[in-house]
Short mmCIF file of C-alpha atoms in Angstrom, two decimals:
data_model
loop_
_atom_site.label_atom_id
_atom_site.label_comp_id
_atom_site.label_asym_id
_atom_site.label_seq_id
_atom_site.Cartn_x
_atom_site.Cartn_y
_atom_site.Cartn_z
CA UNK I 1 108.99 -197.36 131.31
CA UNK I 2 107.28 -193.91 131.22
CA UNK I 3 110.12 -192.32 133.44
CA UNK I 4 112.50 -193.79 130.81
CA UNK I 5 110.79 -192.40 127.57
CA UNK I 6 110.92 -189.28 129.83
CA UNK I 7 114.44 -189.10 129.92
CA UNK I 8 115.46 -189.91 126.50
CA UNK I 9 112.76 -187.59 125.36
CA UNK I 10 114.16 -184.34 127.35
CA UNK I 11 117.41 -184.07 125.49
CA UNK I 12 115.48 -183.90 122.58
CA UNK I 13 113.58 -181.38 123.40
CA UNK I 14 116.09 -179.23 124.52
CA UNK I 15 117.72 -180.14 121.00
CA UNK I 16 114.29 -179.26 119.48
CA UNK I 17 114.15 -175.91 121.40
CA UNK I 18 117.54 -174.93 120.50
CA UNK I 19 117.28 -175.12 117.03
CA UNK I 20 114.17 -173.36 116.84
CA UNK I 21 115.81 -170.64 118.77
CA UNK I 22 118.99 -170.82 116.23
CA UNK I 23 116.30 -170.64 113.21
CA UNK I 24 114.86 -168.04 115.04
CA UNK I 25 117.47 -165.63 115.20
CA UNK I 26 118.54 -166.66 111.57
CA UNK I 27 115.24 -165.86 110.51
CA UNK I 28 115.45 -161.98 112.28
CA UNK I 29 118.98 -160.99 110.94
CA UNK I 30 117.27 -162.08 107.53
CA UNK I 31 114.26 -160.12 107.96
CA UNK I 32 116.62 -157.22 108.91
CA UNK I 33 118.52 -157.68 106.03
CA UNK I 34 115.43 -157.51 103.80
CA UNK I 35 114.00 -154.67 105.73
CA UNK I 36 116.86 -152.78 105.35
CA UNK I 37 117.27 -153.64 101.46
CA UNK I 38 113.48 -152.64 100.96
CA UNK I 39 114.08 -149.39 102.60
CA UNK I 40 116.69 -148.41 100.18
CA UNK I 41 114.69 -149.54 97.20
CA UNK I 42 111.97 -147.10 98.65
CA UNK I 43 109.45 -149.92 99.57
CA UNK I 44 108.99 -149.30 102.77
CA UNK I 45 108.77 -145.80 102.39
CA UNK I 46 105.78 -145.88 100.02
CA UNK I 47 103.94 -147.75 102.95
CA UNK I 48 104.80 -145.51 105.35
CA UNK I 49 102.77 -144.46 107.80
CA UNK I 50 103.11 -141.56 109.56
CA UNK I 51 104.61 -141.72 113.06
CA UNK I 52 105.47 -145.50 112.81
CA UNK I 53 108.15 -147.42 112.29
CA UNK I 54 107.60 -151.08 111.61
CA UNK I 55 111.70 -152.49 112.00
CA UNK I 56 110.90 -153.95 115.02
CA UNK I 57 107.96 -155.70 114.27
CA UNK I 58 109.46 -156.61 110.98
CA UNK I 59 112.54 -158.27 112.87
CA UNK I 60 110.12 -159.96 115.36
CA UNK I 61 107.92 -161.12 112.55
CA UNK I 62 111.17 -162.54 110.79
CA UNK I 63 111.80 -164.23 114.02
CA UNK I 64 108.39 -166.04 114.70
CA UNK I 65 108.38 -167.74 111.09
CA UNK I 66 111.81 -169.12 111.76
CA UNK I 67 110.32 -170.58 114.66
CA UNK I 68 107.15 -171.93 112.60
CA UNK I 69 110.06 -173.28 110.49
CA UNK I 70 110.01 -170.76 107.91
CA UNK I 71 113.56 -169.35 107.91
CA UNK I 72 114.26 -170.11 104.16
CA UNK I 73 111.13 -168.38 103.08
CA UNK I 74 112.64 -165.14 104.78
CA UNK I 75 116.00 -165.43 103.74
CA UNK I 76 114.69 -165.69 99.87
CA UNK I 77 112.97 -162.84 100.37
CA UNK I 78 116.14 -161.36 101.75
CA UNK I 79 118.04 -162.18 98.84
CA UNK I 80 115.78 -161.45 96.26
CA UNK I 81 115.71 -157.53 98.07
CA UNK I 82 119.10 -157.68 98.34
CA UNK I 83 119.30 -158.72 94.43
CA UNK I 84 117.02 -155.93 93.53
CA UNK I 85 119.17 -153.38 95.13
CA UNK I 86 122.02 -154.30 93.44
CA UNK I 87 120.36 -154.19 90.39
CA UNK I 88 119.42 -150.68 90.99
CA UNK I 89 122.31 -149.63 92.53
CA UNK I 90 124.55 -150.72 89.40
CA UNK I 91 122.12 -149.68 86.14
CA UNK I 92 121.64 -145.90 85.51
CA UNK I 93 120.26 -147.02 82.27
CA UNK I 94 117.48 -149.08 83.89
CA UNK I 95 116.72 -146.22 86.71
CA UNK I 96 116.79 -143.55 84.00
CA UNK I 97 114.33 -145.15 81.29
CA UNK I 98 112.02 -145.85 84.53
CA UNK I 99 112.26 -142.24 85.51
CA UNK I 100 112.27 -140.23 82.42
CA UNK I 101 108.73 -140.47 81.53
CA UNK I 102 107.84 -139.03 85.26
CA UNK I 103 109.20 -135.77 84.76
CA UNK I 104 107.52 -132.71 82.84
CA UNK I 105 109.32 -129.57 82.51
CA UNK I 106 107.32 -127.05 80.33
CA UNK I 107 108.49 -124.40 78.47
CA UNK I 108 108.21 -120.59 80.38
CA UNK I 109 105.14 -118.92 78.96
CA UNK I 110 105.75 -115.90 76.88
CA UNK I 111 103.59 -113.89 79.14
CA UNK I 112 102.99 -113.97 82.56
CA UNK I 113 100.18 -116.33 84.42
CA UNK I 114 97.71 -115.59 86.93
CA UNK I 115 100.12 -117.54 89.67
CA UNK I 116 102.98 -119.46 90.31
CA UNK I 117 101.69 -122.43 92.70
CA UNK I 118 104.55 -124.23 94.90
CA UNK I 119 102.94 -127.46 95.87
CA UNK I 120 104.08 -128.32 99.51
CA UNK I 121 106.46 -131.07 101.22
CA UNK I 122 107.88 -132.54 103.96
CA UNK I 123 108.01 -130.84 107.73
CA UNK I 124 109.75 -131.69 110.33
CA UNK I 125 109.39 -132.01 114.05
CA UNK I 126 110.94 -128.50 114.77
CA UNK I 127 108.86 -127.04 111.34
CA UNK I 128 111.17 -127.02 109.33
CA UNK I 129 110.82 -128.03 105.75
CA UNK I 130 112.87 -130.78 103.77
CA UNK I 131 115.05 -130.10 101.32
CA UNK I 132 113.12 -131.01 98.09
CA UNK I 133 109.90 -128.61 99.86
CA UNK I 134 113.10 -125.64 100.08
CA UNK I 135 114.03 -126.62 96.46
CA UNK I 136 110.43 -125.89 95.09
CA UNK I 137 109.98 -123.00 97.18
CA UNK I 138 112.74 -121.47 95.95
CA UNK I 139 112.05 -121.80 92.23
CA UNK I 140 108.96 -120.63 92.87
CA UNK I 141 110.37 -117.10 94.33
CA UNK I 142 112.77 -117.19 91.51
CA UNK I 143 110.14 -117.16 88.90
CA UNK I 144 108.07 -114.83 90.76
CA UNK I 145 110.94 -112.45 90.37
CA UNK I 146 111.86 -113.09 87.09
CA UNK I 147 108.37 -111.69 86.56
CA UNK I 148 106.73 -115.14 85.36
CA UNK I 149 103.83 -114.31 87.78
CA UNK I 150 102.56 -111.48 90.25
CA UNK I 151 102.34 -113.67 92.77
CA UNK I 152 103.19 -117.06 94.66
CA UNK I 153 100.99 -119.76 96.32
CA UNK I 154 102.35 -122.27 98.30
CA UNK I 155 100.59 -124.74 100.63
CA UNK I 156 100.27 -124.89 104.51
CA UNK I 157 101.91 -128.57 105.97
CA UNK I 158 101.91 -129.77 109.30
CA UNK I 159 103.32 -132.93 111.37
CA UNK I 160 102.50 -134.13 114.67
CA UNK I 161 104.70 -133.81 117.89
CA UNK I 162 102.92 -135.65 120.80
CA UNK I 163 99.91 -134.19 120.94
CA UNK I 164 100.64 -130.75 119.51
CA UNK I 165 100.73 -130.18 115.29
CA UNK I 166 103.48 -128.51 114.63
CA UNK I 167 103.31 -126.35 111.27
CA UNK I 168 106.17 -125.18 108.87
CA UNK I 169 104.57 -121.78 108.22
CA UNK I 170 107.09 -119.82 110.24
CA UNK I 171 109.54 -121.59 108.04
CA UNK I 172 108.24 -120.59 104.97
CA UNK I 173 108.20 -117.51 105.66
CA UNK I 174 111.77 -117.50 106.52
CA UNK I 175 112.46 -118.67 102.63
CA UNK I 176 110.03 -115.71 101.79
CA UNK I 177 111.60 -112.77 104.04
CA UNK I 178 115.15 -113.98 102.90
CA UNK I 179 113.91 -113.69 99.05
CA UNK I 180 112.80 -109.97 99.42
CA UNK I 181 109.83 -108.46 98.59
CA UNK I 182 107.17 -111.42 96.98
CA UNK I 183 103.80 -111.60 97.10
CA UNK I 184 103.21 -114.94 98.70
CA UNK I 185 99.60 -116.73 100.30
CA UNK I 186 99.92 -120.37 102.22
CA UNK I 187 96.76 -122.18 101.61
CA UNK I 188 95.88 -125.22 103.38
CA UNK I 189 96.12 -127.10 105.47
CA UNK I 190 96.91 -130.29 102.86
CA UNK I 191 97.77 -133.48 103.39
CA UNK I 192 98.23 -134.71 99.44
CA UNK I 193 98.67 -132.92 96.09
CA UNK I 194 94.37 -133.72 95.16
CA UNK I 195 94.18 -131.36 98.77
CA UNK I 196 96.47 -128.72 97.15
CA UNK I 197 94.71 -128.87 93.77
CA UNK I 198 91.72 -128.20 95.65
CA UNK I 199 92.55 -125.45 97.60
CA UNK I 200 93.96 -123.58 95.17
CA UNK I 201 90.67 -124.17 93.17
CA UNK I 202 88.51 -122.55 95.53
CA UNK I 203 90.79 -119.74 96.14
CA UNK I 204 91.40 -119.05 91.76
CA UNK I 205 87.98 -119.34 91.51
CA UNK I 206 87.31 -116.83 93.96
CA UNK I 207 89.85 -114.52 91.97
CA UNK I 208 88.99 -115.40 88.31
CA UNK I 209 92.72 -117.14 88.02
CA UNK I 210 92.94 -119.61 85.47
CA UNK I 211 96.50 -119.97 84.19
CA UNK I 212 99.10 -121.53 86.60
CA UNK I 213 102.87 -122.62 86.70
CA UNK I 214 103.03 -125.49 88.90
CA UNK I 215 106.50 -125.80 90.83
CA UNK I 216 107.53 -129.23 91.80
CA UNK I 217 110.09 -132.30 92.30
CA UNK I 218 110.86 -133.78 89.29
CA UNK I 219 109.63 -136.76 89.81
CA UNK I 220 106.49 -135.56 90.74
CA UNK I 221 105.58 -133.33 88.27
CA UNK I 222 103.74 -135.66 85.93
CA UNK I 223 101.15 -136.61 88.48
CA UNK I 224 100.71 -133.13 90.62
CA UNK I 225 100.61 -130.98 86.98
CA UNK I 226 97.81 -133.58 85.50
CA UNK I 227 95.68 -133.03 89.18
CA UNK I 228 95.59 -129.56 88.65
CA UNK I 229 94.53 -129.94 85.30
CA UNK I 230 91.92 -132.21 85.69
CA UNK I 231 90.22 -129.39 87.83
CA UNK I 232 90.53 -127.09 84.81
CA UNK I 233 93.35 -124.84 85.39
CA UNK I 234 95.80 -123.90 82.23
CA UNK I 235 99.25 -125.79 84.01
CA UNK I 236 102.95 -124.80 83.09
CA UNK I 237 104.62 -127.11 84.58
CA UNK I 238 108.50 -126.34 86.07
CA UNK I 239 110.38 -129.25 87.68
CA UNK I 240 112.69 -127.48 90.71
CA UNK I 241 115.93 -128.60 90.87
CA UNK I 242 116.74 -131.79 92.67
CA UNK I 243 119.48 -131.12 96.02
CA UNK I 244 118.82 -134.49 97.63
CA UNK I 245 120.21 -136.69 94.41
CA UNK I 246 121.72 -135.96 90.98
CA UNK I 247 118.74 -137.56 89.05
CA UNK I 248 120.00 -136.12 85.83
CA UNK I 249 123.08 -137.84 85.27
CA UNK I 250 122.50 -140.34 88.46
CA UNK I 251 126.51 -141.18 88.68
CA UNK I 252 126.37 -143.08 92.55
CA UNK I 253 124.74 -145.86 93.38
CA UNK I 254 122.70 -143.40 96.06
CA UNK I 255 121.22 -141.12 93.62
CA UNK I 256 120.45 -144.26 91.29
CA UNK I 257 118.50 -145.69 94.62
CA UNK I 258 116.89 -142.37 95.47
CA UNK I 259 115.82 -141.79 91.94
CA UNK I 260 114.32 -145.43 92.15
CA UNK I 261 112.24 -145.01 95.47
CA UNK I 262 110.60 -141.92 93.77
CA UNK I 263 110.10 -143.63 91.03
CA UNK I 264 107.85 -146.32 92.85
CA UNK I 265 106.56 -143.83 95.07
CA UNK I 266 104.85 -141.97 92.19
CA UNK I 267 104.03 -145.15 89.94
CA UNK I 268 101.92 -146.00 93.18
CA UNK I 269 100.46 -143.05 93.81
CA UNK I 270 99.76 -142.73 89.87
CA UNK I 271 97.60 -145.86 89.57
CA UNK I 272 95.77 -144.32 93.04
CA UNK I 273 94.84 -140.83 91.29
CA UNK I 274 94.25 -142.76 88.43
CA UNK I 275 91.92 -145.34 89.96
CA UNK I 276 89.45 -142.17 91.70
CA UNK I 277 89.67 -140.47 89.29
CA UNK I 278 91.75 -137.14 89.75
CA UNK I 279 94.14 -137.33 86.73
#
């Protein structure tokens, strides 16, 4: 009798086995989806961390609950990402009210400032700098010309290549030569704009500065100008034009998405400043 509950039980198993496998792979094209519809949104990005890339493990995670029987969990959550970028993708009004109170774009002073401070961005692995870090560094040297300031500060950024940091000094520097003649430090190194803030404390104190214009994304200037003031410097704040999206008028669904995943970037890092105490 036991060889015979054996045998009827074996097709069942495999029957068991296979669904859990079907589930299973369900389950990680969902968790793909979702991955992939966070990353737009900018969700991912926010909780980055350097040098890592979690698809993988997010696929393989997606995969083990649709074995534990969890496949509908993960394909809500797929949906409801999915949802969310569509909603973002299709309302400029909704991306622009969220936006708009991010961005702070002083008026010029009517005489010049001690400096004009370019606060620092991405690097890559062959040191050069991103697009929104050229974007800032440029309107820097362009006020720095126009005679806003004697002089420019910009910050010293680094990423890691194996074992070896690779720095995007030589690429500044490349911005700076092509500009002409501008009197231009790199601080650093930094690794966040309450680093920056910092560094360019200890080296205006050192030289009696006190009034700064601060030169930054858009999106970013809220949060980087309100650092810098909370360590007592006198901030303009200038908001460098924006190459990677048209935030202003945010006409494709890209921009609309890119605007977005800036927009949770900085809400995130807001409450963080906010919560130690730097803004």
């Amino acid at each position: 009798m036991a060889e015979t509950r054996g045998e009827v039980g074996e097709p069942g198993r495999r029957q068991t086995g296979s669904r859990r496998l079907r589930l299973a792979v369900r389950s990680a094209l969902y968790a793909a989806l979702a991955w992939l519809a966070l990353s737009l949104l900018g969700v991912t990005g926010a909780a980055k961390v350097p040098g890592v890339d979690w698809t993988l493990g997010a696929v393989l995670v997606g995969a083990l609950l649709g074995a534990l029987g969890l496949a509908r969990f993960v394909g809500a959550l797929a949906a409801g990402a999915l949802a969310t970028t569509l909603l973002v993708s299709f309302s400029p009004v909704l991306v622009r009210w969220l936006t708009a109170p991010l961005i702070r774009n002083d008026p010029l002073p009517g005489v010049p400032v001690d400096a004009v401070v370019v606060l620092a961005g991405s690097v890559s692995a062959d040191g050069r700098i991103g697009v929104q870090a050229a974007d800032r560094l440029l309107e820097g040297i362009r006020l720095v010309r126009a005679g806003v300031a004697p002089r420019l500060l910009t910050s010293r950024v680094s990423t890691m290549l194996g074992a070896d940091s690779v720095s995007a000094d030589e690429d500044i520097r490349y911005f700076l030569d092509a500009a002409g003649p501008v009197d231009a430090e790199i601080l650093g190194p930094v690794g966040s704009t309450r680093l920056e803030a910092e560094r360019f404390a200890e080296r205006a104190t050192a030289a009696g500065w006190s009034r700064i214009v601060v030169v930054t994304s858009p999106s970013h200037t809220r949060r980087a100008c309100a650092t810098f003031a909370k360590l007592q410097f006198r901030v303009t704040c200038r908001a460098s034009p924006h190459r990677v999206a048209a935030i202003r008028t945010l006409p494709q669904p890209t921009d609309r998405l890119q605007a977005f995943s800036e927009w949770l970037y900085e809400t995130l890092a807001t409450s963080w400043y906010r919560s130690r105490g730097w803004i």
